[in-house]
Amino acid sequence: MSSVDQLIARTLGIAPDQVADDLEYQSIREWDSLGHVGLMVALEEAYGIPVDDELILELRTVAAIRAFAERGGGAAGADQAPTVTPAPAPPVGTGTATVHRGLEGVSFDRTSLTRIDGAEGVLEYRGYSIHDLAGNASFEEVAHLLVHGELPDAAALEAFGKELRTRRDLPAPVVGLARSLAGAHPMEALRTLVSALGSFDTARGAADETYDEALEAGIGLIARVPLLVAAHHAFRSGREFTIPAGETSYAETFLTALLGERPSPAAVRFIEKGFIVHADHGSNASAFTARIAIGCRSGMAAALTAAVAAFAGSVHGGAAERAVRLVDEVGEPGNAERYVAELQRQGRPVMGFGHRVYRTEDPRVRHLRDTVVELSEERGDHSGLEILDAVAAAMRPYGRHGVAPNVDLYAGLAYRLLGLPDDLAVPLFVVGRTAGWVAQALEQQSNNVLIRPLLEYVGPRGLPYPGAAG
């Protein structure tokens, strides 16, 4: 077995006999996006040749990596990347179709909602930079921008804020259901409560909603989802749930209901900024799920229920809950390098790093870190921040391959600093994302086509049924 084959097997954690020319990226569980980055770093270390973004895209098969190794071990030097001729992609299934596993690189429609440039680290909502919005806008402005298509003027903002305030009510049976689910995980409770809330919208049938009816239902969900999270948390914390009165902002209303007391200005700033940076992120798994559901004419409440269910998964929104455990697992800043090295040795991800889209720093990270700095100052506790910063420093060698800090890294720590349990990290993410899901669903409905991708069949054919007449 060649040395490069040994490197591939060792890095991916697979048996040597699996290393064959037709083995490719995403063809096996071990060669996922994390495994691919680890493999690229291992190749750099073994051959002293930097693997740039173009080369990463070429080195997606064992055949291509073997060619890289042959050239890299010969004429090419450490400052000169070798020319690699990619091996032809092996046939998938019957060879009659091109299969894009995970729909990678496939554009299924057009959008005017959110622009993401993963190479440059750009995120814009309807043309406005996330940096400008996070630094200057209120969440109500951003929600209006996403749902109605434009930033509101003063009158429109006042009208939209009033609409959200008047839709804060929760049906008594839904509140009772939240009480009965006090022992459930917050995301399981939220999924059930969003579904239940939709069943009380009896003015129309959910199926075949008009666009205006879907818009009305969507704005109601933007107003009420945070209260569902707050109600469930109140009951599991052993206190009664009350909806704050008065004309406080969306973020302050939510945080008051969640905590059962008036929050500090720094806490409100963090929650508002978190809602803004979480509001939308293109066709991620949960937004795509919402589009599929409403594209089937299932209604806005069903679309949001489906989105919550998808978002709860451990490789989607659920990663936010796991990221904060870094603080506990690392323990102190001096352990960060050893911690990262051990997880890389095991082929396990370092939570809070890497993103399916961004090849550089997630543009949302700086805004959440800034508010964590402020909350750490307010609480007089910098230990968690110092640990996460040390892990970020230890992960820098992987940053050039797209494994940079993502939006989850600092969010969970901020919730801890607010005195909230770790399992609220994902529901709080959902509160901000609800506006984006509603906007995504509305955009789908405005020019709907049933989303129906294909699967290429690779199983047996024409098998005789035992005992059937010939």
Short mmCIF file of C-alpha atoms in Angstrom, two decimals:
data_model
loop_
_atom_site.label_atom_id
_atom_site.label_comp_id
_atom_site.label_asym_id
_atom_site.label_seq_id
_atom_site.Cartn_x
_atom_site.Cartn_y
_atom_site.Cartn_z
CA MET A 1 0.00 0.00 0.00
CA SER A 2 1.41 3.39 -1.00
CA SER A 3 2.12 6.08 1.57
CA VAL A 4 -0.64 8.33 0.20
CA ASP A 5 -3.13 5.46 0.45
CA GLN A 6 -2.09 4.96 4.05
CA LEU A 7 -2.56 8.69 4.68
CA ILE A 8 -6.05 8.59 3.19
CA ALA A 9 -7.08 5.54 5.21
CA ARG A 10 -5.61 6.92 8.44
CA THR A 11 -7.08 10.41 8.06
CA LEU A 12 -10.56 9.24 7.10
CA GLY A 13 -10.49 6.39 9.58
CA ILE A 14 -11.38 3.73 7.02
CA ALA A 15 -10.01 0.28 6.18
CA PRO A 16 -7.07 0.27 3.74
CA ASP A 17 -8.98 -1.90 1.27
CA GLN A 18 -11.58 0.87 0.89
CA VAL A 19 -9.00 3.18 -0.69
CA ALA A 20 -9.66 2.74 -4.40
CA ASP A 21 -9.62 5.03 -7.44
CA ASP A 22 -13.43 5.32 -7.54
CA LEU A 23 -13.76 6.33 -3.87
CA GLU A 24 -14.83 9.97 -3.79
CA TYR A 25 -15.87 12.82 -1.52
CA GLN A 26 -19.36 12.31 -0.04
CA SER A 27 -19.53 8.72 -1.31
CA ILE A 28 -19.03 7.37 2.23
CA ARG A 29 -19.97 8.72 5.63
CA GLU A 30 -16.34 9.14 6.71
CA TRP A 31 -15.50 11.34 3.72
CA ASP A 32 -17.84 14.16 4.63
CA SER A 33 -16.97 17.86 4.61
CA LEU A 34 -15.03 17.57 7.89
CA GLY A 35 -13.16 14.51 6.63
CA HIS A 36 -12.31 16.34 3.42
CA VAL A 37 -10.80 19.29 5.27
CA GLY A 38 -8.80 16.96 7.50
CA LEU A 39 -7.53 15.17 4.41
CA MET A 40 -6.46 18.44 2.79
CA VAL A 41 -4.58 19.49 5.93
CA ALA A 42 -2.89 16.07 6.09
CA LEU A 43 -1.82 16.38 2.44
CA GLU A 44 -0.38 19.83 3.09
CA GLU A 45 1.61 18.56 6.04
CA ALA A 46 2.83 15.46 4.20
CA TYR A 47 3.90 17.17 0.97
CA GLY A 48 4.60 20.74 2.07
CA ILE A 49 2.36 22.10 -0.66
CA PRO A 50 -0.48 24.53 0.13
CA VAL A 51 -3.85 23.25 -1.03
CA ASP A 52 -5.83 26.26 -2.27
CA ASP A 53 -9.58 26.44 -2.95
CA GLU A 54 -9.21 25.40 -6.58
CA LEU A 55 -7.15 22.37 -5.67
CA ILE A 56 -9.61 21.39 -2.93
CA LEU A 57 -12.32 21.12 -5.56
CA GLU A 58 -10.09 18.93 -7.72
CA LEU A 59 -8.96 16.56 -4.98
CA ARG A 60 -12.32 14.87 -4.57
CA THR A 61 -11.39 11.32 -5.60
CA VAL A 62 -8.69 8.91 -4.53
CA ALA A 63 -7.46 8.89 -8.14
CA ALA A 64 -6.94 12.66 -8.10
CA ILE A 65 -5.20 12.54 -4.71
CA ARG A 66 -2.88 9.80 -5.93
CA ALA A 67 -1.97 11.97 -8.92
CA PHE A 68 -1.37 14.90 -6.57
CA ALA A 69 0.94 12.78 -4.43
CA GLU A 70 2.94 11.57 -7.41
CA ARG A 71 3.50 15.10 -8.68
CA GLY A 72 3.89 16.68 -5.24
CA GLY A 73 6.58 14.21 -4.26
CA GLY A 74 8.53 14.96 -7.41
CA ALA A 75 9.16 18.18 -9.28
CA ALA A 76 6.79 20.50 -7.44
CA GLY A 77 8.20 22.38 -4.46
CA ALA A 78 6.64 23.68 -1.29
CA ASP A 79 5.93 27.04 -2.88
CA GLN A 80 4.55 25.66 -6.12
CA ALA A 81 1.30 23.75 -6.14
CA PRO A 82 1.31 20.87 -8.60
CA THR A 83 -0.96 20.69 -11.58
CA VAL A 84 -3.55 18.03 -10.99
CA THR A 85 -5.61 16.50 -13.73
CA PRO A 86 -8.85 15.48 -12.05
CA ALA A 87 -9.83 11.87 -12.60
CA PRO A 88 -13.11 11.38 -14.41
CA ALA A 89 -15.96 11.11 -11.96
CA PRO A 90 -16.87 7.46 -11.49
CA PRO A 91 -20.31 6.39 -12.66
CA VAL A 92 -23.00 6.71 -10.03
CA GLY A 93 -25.82 4.23 -10.06
CA THR A 94 -26.63 3.21 -13.62
CA GLY A 95 -24.51 6.03 -15.05
CA THR A 96 -27.51 7.62 -16.74
CA ALA A 97 -27.71 10.70 -14.52
CA THR A 98 -25.42 13.12 -12.76
CA VAL A 99 -26.07 12.80 -9.04
CA HIS A 100 -25.44 15.76 -6.74
CA ARG A 101 -25.50 14.21 -3.28
CA GLY A 102 -27.08 16.55 -0.78
CA LEU A 103 -28.03 18.76 -3.78
CA GLU A 104 -24.56 20.27 -3.49
CA GLY A 105 -24.03 23.03 -6.04
CA VAL A 106 -27.59 22.83 -7.34
CA SER A 107 -29.70 26.00 -7.66
CA PHE A 108 -33.33 24.92 -7.53
CA ASP A 109 -34.84 28.41 -7.96
CA ARG A 110 -34.13 32.15 -7.88
CA THR A 111 -34.43 34.45 -4.87
CA SER A 112 -34.37 38.13 -4.00
CA LEU A 113 -34.14 37.48 -0.26
CA THR A 114 -30.61 36.72 0.84
CA ARG A 115 -27.26 36.87 -0.92
CA ILE A 116 -24.40 34.79 0.43
CA ASP A 117 -20.89 34.89 -0.98
CA GLY A 118 -19.11 32.10 0.82
CA ALA A 119 -15.69 32.89 -0.65
CA GLU A 120 -15.75 36.54 0.45
CA GLY A 121 -17.77 36.11 3.64
CA VAL A 122 -20.67 38.28 2.50
CA LEU A 123 -24.22 38.09 3.86
CA GLU A 124 -26.92 40.51 2.68
CA TYR A 125 -30.66 40.64 3.26
CA ARG A 126 -32.34 42.05 0.15
CA GLY A 127 -29.13 43.91 -0.70
CA TYR A 128 -28.33 45.27 2.78
CA SER A 129 -25.11 44.13 4.48
CA ILE A 130 -25.52 42.13 7.67
CA HIS A 131 -22.90 44.42 9.21
CA ASP A 132 -25.01 47.52 8.60
CA LEU A 133 -28.19 45.81 9.77
CA ALA A 134 -26.65 44.30 12.91
CA GLY A 135 -25.00 47.60 13.77
CA ASN A 136 -27.93 49.91 13.15
CA ALA A 137 -31.32 48.26 12.60
CA SER A 138 -33.94 46.92 14.98
CA PHE A 139 -35.22 43.40 14.54
CA GLU A 140 -38.62 44.80 13.59
CA GLU A 141 -36.98 46.65 10.69
CA VAL A 142 -35.20 43.50 9.53
CA ALA A 143 -38.34 41.36 9.80
CA HIS A 144 -40.26 43.96 7.77
CA LEU A 145 -37.46 44.00 5.20
CA LEU A 146 -37.58 40.24 4.79
CA VAL A 147 -41.34 39.79 4.82
CA HIS A 148 -42.47 42.92 2.98
CA GLY A 149 -39.44 43.39 0.75
CA GLU A 150 -38.24 46.81 1.88
CA LEU A 151 -36.95 48.70 4.89
CA PRO A 152 -39.89 50.49 6.53
CA ASP A 153 -40.13 54.22 6.94
CA ALA A 154 -41.16 55.55 10.36
CA ALA A 155 -44.89 55.12 9.71
CA ALA A 156 -44.55 51.63 8.28
CA LEU A 157 -42.28 50.59 11.16
CA GLU A 158 -44.79 51.84 13.71
CA ALA A 159 -47.61 50.00 11.97
CA PHE A 160 -45.60 46.78 11.76
CA GLY A 161 -44.54 47.01 15.39
CA LYS A 162 -48.15 47.56 16.42
CA GLU A 163 -49.25 44.54 14.38
CA LEU A 164 -46.69 42.35 16.13
CA ARG A 165 -47.76 43.66 19.54
CA THR A 166 -51.45 43.00 18.89
CA ARG A 167 -50.70 39.43 17.78
CA ARG A 168 -48.96 38.45 21.04
CA ASP A 169 -51.97 36.53 22.34
CA LEU A 170 -51.77 32.76 22.75
CA PRO A 171 -54.88 30.54 22.77
CA ALA A 172 -55.53 29.11 26.24
CA PRO A 173 -55.32 25.49 25.02
CA VAL A 174 -51.87 26.17 23.56
CA VAL A 175 -50.73 27.65 26.88
CA GLY A 176 -52.12 24.56 28.61
CA LEU A 177 -50.24 22.34 26.17
CA ALA A 178 -47.02 24.24 26.93
CA ARG A 179 -47.61 23.56 30.62
CA SER A 180 -48.15 19.85 29.96
CA LEU A 181 -44.88 19.67 28.00
CA ALA A 182 -42.78 21.17 30.80
CA GLY A 183 -40.64 18.03 30.93
CA ALA A 184 -39.89 17.95 27.19
CA HIS A 185 -36.81 19.31 25.46
CA PRO A 186 -37.53 22.91 24.40
CA MET A 187 -37.22 22.11 20.69
CA GLU A 188 -39.59 19.14 20.93
CA ALA A 189 -42.05 21.33 22.79
CA LEU A 190 -41.68 24.17 20.29
CA ARG A 191 -42.31 21.89 17.30
CA THR A 192 -45.50 20.62 18.94
CA LEU A 193 -46.65 24.08 20.01
CA VAL A 194 -46.16 25.64 16.57
CA SER A 195 -48.24 22.85 15.07
CA ALA A 196 -50.93 23.30 17.71
CA LEU A 197 -50.98 27.04 17.19
CA GLY A 198 -51.72 26.51 13.50
CA SER A 199 -54.76 24.42 14.34
CA PHE A 200 -56.39 27.37 16.11
CA ASP A 201 -56.25 29.57 13.02
CA THR A 202 -59.83 28.70 12.06
CA ALA A 203 -60.68 31.69 9.90
CA ARG A 204 -59.67 29.69 6.82
CA GLY A 205 -58.47 26.28 5.84
CA ALA A 206 -54.69 26.03 5.97
CA ALA A 207 -54.61 24.23 2.65
CA ASP A 208 -54.75 26.50 -0.38
CA GLU A 209 -54.06 29.67 1.59
CA THR A 210 -53.90 32.75 -0.56
CA TYR A 211 -50.71 34.78 -0.48
CA ASP A 212 -52.36 37.41 1.75
CA GLU A 213 -53.63 34.72 4.11
CA ALA A 214 -50.20 33.14 4.29
CA LEU A 215 -48.69 36.58 5.01
CA GLU A 216 -51.17 37.17 7.82
CA ALA A 217 -50.46 33.73 9.29
CA GLY A 218 -46.72 34.32 8.96
CA ILE A 219 -46.77 37.63 10.82
CA GLY A 220 -48.82 35.96 13.55
CA LEU A 221 -46.13 33.29 13.88
CA ILE A 222 -43.33 35.89 14.03
CA ALA A 223 -45.24 37.51 16.92
CA ARG A 224 -46.10 34.30 18.78
CA VAL A 225 -43.16 31.90 18.37
CA PRO A 226 -41.05 33.78 20.95
CA LEU A 227 -43.93 33.56 23.41
CA LEU A 228 -44.18 29.80 22.87
CA VAL A 229 -40.50 29.50 23.83
CA ALA A 230 -40.99 31.78 26.83
CA ALA A 231 -44.15 29.98 28.02
CA HIS A 232 -42.54 26.55 27.94
CA HIS A 233 -39.45 27.83 29.75
CA ALA A 234 -41.57 29.50 32.42
CA PHE A 235 -43.51 26.34 33.18
CA ARG A 236 -40.45 24.09 33.31
CA SER A 237 -38.82 26.68 35.61
CA GLY A 238 -41.76 26.39 38.03
CA ARG A 239 -43.30 29.81 37.47
CA GLU A 240 -46.37 31.13 35.73
CA PHE A 241 -46.20 32.60 32.25
CA THR A 242 -47.27 36.17 31.60
CA ILE A 243 -47.13 38.26 28.44
CA PRO A 244 -45.47 41.61 29.19
CA ALA A 245 -47.70 44.62 28.72
CA GLY A 246 -46.66 47.88 27.12
CA GLU A 247 -44.94 48.93 23.94
CA THR A 248 -41.49 47.50 24.50
CA SER A 249 -39.45 46.24 21.57
CA TYR A 250 -39.79 42.73 20.18
CA ALA A 251 -36.47 41.69 21.75
CA GLU A 252 -37.20 43.20 25.16
CA THR A 253 -40.71 41.76 25.25
CA PHE A 254 -39.39 38.30 24.53
CA LEU A 255 -36.54 38.46 27.02
CA THR A 256 -38.83 39.79 29.76
CA ALA A 257 -41.27 36.94 29.18
CA LEU A 258 -38.43 34.42 29.07
CA LEU A 259 -36.65 35.58 32.23
CA GLY A 260 -39.71 36.65 34.20
CA GLU A 261 -38.03 39.98 34.92
CA ARG A 262 -36.80 43.07 33.13
CA PRO A 263 -33.49 42.38 31.36
CA SER A 264 -30.42 44.60 31.30
CA PRO A 265 -29.80 46.82 28.25
CA ALA A 266 -26.75 44.69 27.34
CA ALA A 267 -28.91 41.56 27.36
CA VAL A 268 -31.50 43.18 25.10
CA ARG A 269 -28.76 44.33 22.69
CA PHE A 270 -27.41 40.80 22.47
CA ILE A 271 -30.83 39.23 21.86
CA GLU A 272 -31.72 41.81 19.22
CA LYS A 273 -28.41 41.45 17.42
CA GLY A 274 -28.73 37.66 17.64
CA PHE A 275 -32.20 37.77 16.10
CA ILE A 276 -30.91 39.94 13.25
CA VAL A 277 -27.90 37.81 12.33
CA HIS A 278 -29.99 34.63 12.60
CA ALA A 279 -32.95 35.96 10.63
CA ASP A 280 -32.25 34.26 7.31
CA HIS A 281 -29.53 32.30 5.60
CA GLY A 282 -30.63 31.29 2.16
CA SER A 283 -31.73 27.78 1.26
CA ASN A 284 -30.43 25.94 4.29
CA ALA A 285 -32.08 22.66 5.25
CA SER A 286 -34.89 24.17 7.34
CA ALA A 287 -35.72 26.93 4.84
CA PHE A 288 -35.75 24.35 2.06
CA THR A 289 -38.07 22.22 4.18
CA ALA A 290 -40.42 25.17 4.67
CA ARG A 291 -40.44 25.77 0.91
CA ILE A 292 -41.23 22.12 0.21
CA ALA A 293 -44.15 22.15 2.65
CA ILE A 294 -45.74 25.38 1.47
CA GLY A 295 -45.02 24.37 -2.12
CA CYS A 296 -47.32 21.41 -1.44
CA ARG A 297 -49.95 23.99 -0.38
CA SER A 298 -49.85 22.78 3.20
CA GLY A 299 -50.12 26.28 4.69
CA MET A 300 -47.80 28.60 6.57
CA ALA A 301 -48.17 26.94 9.98
CA ALA A 302 -47.33 23.55 8.48
CA ALA A 303 -44.32 25.05 6.70
CA LEU A 304 -43.00 26.52 9.95
CA THR A 305 -43.64 23.29 11.86
CA ALA A 306 -41.66 21.38 9.27
CA ALA A 307 -38.86 23.96 9.42
CA VAL A 308 -38.64 23.68 13.22
CA ALA A 309 -38.47 19.89 12.95
CA ALA A 310 -35.62 20.08 10.45
CA PHE A 311 -33.80 22.77 12.40
CA ALA A 312 -33.72 20.64 15.55
CA GLY A 313 -31.34 18.17 13.92
CA SER A 314 -27.86 17.89 15.40
CA VAL A 315 -26.09 18.85 12.16
CA HIS A 316 -28.31 21.88 11.56
CA GLY A 317 -29.60 24.16 14.31
CA GLY A 318 -28.96 21.57 16.98
CA ALA A 319 -25.24 22.23 16.64
CA ALA A 320 -25.75 25.51 18.53
CA GLU A 321 -26.56 23.62 21.73
CA ARG A 322 -23.48 21.43 21.40
CA ALA A 323 -21.08 24.30 20.66
CA VAL A 324 -21.34 25.85 24.12
CA ARG A 325 -20.07 22.59 25.66
CA LEU A 326 -16.64 23.58 24.35
CA VAL A 327 -16.26 25.75 27.43
CA ASP A 328 -16.74 22.76 29.72
CA GLU A 329 -14.74 20.29 27.63
CA VAL A 330 -11.71 22.55 27.21
CA GLY A 331 -11.78 23.79 30.79
CA GLU A 332 -9.15 26.51 30.49
CA PRO A 333 -7.43 28.40 27.64
CA GLY A 334 -4.17 26.47 28.02
CA ASN A 335 -5.92 23.23 27.06
CA ALA A 336 -7.21 24.50 23.71
CA GLU A 337 -4.41 23.28 21.42
CA ARG A 338 -4.37 19.82 22.99
CA TYR A 339 -8.17 19.61 22.78
CA VAL A 340 -8.22 20.52 19.08
CA ALA A 341 -5.40 18.10 18.26
CA GLU A 342 -7.16 15.23 20.02
CA LEU A 343 -10.47 15.79 18.24
CA GLN A 344 -8.70 16.01 14.90
CA ARG A 345 -6.90 12.76 15.69
CA GLN A 346 -10.26 11.12 16.35
CA GLY A 347 -11.81 12.59 13.21
CA ARG A 348 -14.39 14.44 15.28
CA PRO A 349 -15.56 18.00 14.58
CA VAL A 350 -14.75 20.94 16.84
CA MET A 351 -18.20 22.38 17.40
CA GLY A 352 -18.69 26.02 16.47
CA PHE A 353 -16.34 25.81 13.49
CA GLY A 354 -16.94 25.26 9.80
CA HIS A 355 -19.89 25.99 7.57
CA ARG A 356 -21.36 24.38 4.47
CA VAL A 357 -21.25 27.73 2.61
CA TYR A 358 -18.51 29.98 3.99
CA ARG A 359 -14.90 29.48 2.96
CA THR A 360 -13.82 32.26 5.31
CA GLU A 361 -15.09 33.66 8.60
CA ASP A 362 -18.83 33.58 8.97
CA PRO A 363 -19.74 37.32 8.81
CA ARG A 364 -22.19 36.93 11.69
CA VAL A 365 -19.53 35.88 14.19
CA ARG A 366 -18.03 39.28 14.95
CA HIS A 367 -21.39 40.71 16.03
CA LEU A 368 -22.12 37.93 18.47
CA ARG A 369 -18.60 38.01 19.88
CA ASP A 370 -18.87 41.77 20.44
CA THR A 371 -21.98 41.31 22.54
CA VAL A 372 -20.38 38.41 24.45
CA VAL A 373 -17.52 40.78 25.33
CA GLU A 374 -20.07 43.29 26.63
CA LEU A 375 -21.97 40.67 28.61
CA SER A 376 -18.72 39.27 30.04
CA GLU A 377 -17.80 42.76 31.22
CA GLU A 378 -21.24 43.25 32.75
CA ARG A 379 -21.12 39.89 34.56
CA GLY A 380 -17.44 40.19 35.51
CA ASP A 381 -16.73 36.77 34.02
CA HIS A 382 -14.31 36.47 31.07
CA SER A 383 -13.36 32.82 31.52
CA GLY A 384 -15.69 31.43 28.87
CA LEU A 385 -14.71 34.07 26.34
CA GLU A 386 -11.01 33.39 26.92
CA ILE A 387 -11.53 29.65 26.36
CA LEU A 388 -13.44 30.14 23.10
CA ASP A 389 -10.88 32.64 21.83
CA ALA A 390 -8.10 30.15 22.60
CA VAL A 391 -9.91 27.40 20.68
CA ALA A 392 -10.38 29.81 17.76
CA ALA A 393 -6.64 30.48 17.78
CA ALA A 394 -5.87 26.74 17.83
CA MET A 395 -8.20 26.23 14.86
CA ARG A 396 -6.55 28.87 12.64
CA PRO A 397 -4.58 26.31 10.55
CA TYR A 398 -7.93 24.92 9.41
CA GLY A 399 -9.43 28.34 8.71
CA ARG A 400 -7.86 28.59 5.27
CA HIS A 401 -9.87 25.51 4.30
CA GLY A 402 -13.17 26.96 5.44
CA VAL A 403 -13.22 25.63 9.01
CA ALA A 404 -13.43 29.03 10.66
CA PRO A 405 -15.65 30.13 13.57
CA ASN A 406 -19.34 29.96 12.72
CA VAL A 407 -22.41 31.64 14.15
CA ASP A 408 -22.81 29.01 16.90
CA LEU A 409 -19.44 29.55 18.59
CA TYR A 410 -20.20 32.53 20.81
CA ALA A 411 -24.02 32.43 20.91
CA GLY A 412 -24.32 29.66 23.48
CA LEU A 413 -21.88 31.35 25.85
CA ALA A 414 -23.96 34.52 25.73
CA TYR A 415 -27.05 32.57 26.76
CA ARG A 416 -25.11 31.14 29.70
CA LEU A 417 -24.06 34.64 30.69
CA LEU A 418 -27.76 35.54 30.71
CA GLY A 419 -28.37 32.67 33.11
CA LEU A 420 -30.18 30.52 30.55
CA PRO A 421 -29.74 26.76 30.18
CA ASP A 422 -27.81 25.39 27.21
CA ASP A 423 -30.85 23.70 25.69
CA LEU A 424 -32.40 27.10 24.95
CA ALA A 425 -29.67 27.93 22.42
CA VAL A 426 -31.56 26.37 19.51
CA PRO A 427 -35.05 27.74 20.34
CA LEU A 428 -33.59 31.24 20.65
CA PHE A 429 -32.02 30.78 17.22
CA VAL A 430 -35.47 29.77 15.94
CA VAL A 431 -37.09 32.95 17.23
CA GLY A 432 -34.85 35.04 14.99
CA ARG A 433 -35.04 32.61 12.06
CA THR A 434 -38.86 32.58 12.03
CA ALA A 435 -38.92 35.81 10.03
CA GLY A 436 -36.66 34.28 7.40
CA TRP A 437 -38.71 31.08 7.19
CA VAL A 438 -41.87 33.13 6.69
CA ALA A 439 -40.18 35.18 3.96
CA GLN A 440 -38.83 32.04 2.28
CA ALA A 441 -42.27 30.40 2.33
CA LEU A 442 -43.94 33.53 0.96
CA GLU A 443 -41.41 33.76 -1.85
CA GLN A 444 -42.03 30.12 -2.72
CA GLN A 445 -45.80 30.62 -2.73
CA SER A 446 -45.60 33.75 -4.88
CA ASN A 447 -44.28 31.74 -7.84
CA ASN A 448 -44.83 28.19 -6.74
CA VAL A 449 -43.66 25.02 -8.38
CA LEU A 450 -43.89 21.71 -6.56
CA ILE A 451 -40.37 20.74 -5.49
CA ARG A 452 -39.89 17.18 -6.65
CA PRO A 453 -36.24 16.08 -7.15
CA LEU A 454 -35.36 12.62 -8.36
CA LEU A 455 -33.43 9.70 -6.92
CA GLU A 456 -31.38 7.52 -9.24
CA TYR A 457 -32.25 3.90 -8.61
CA VAL A 458 -29.23 1.64 -8.07
CA GLY A 459 -30.89 -1.47 -6.63
CA PRO A 460 -31.64 -4.80 -8.24
CA ARG A 461 -34.10 -5.09 -11.12
CA GLY A 462 -36.49 -7.69 -12.45
CA LEU A 463 -36.25 -10.08 -9.51
CA PRO A 464 -38.63 -13.03 -9.78
CA TYR A 465 -41.19 -13.31 -7.00
CA PRO A 466 -40.86 -16.75 -5.35
CA GLY A 467 -43.62 -19.03 -6.54
CA ALA A 468 -44.97 -16.64 -9.14
CA ALA A 469 -46.00 -18.18 -12.45
CA GLY A 470 -43.25 -17.90 -15.04
#
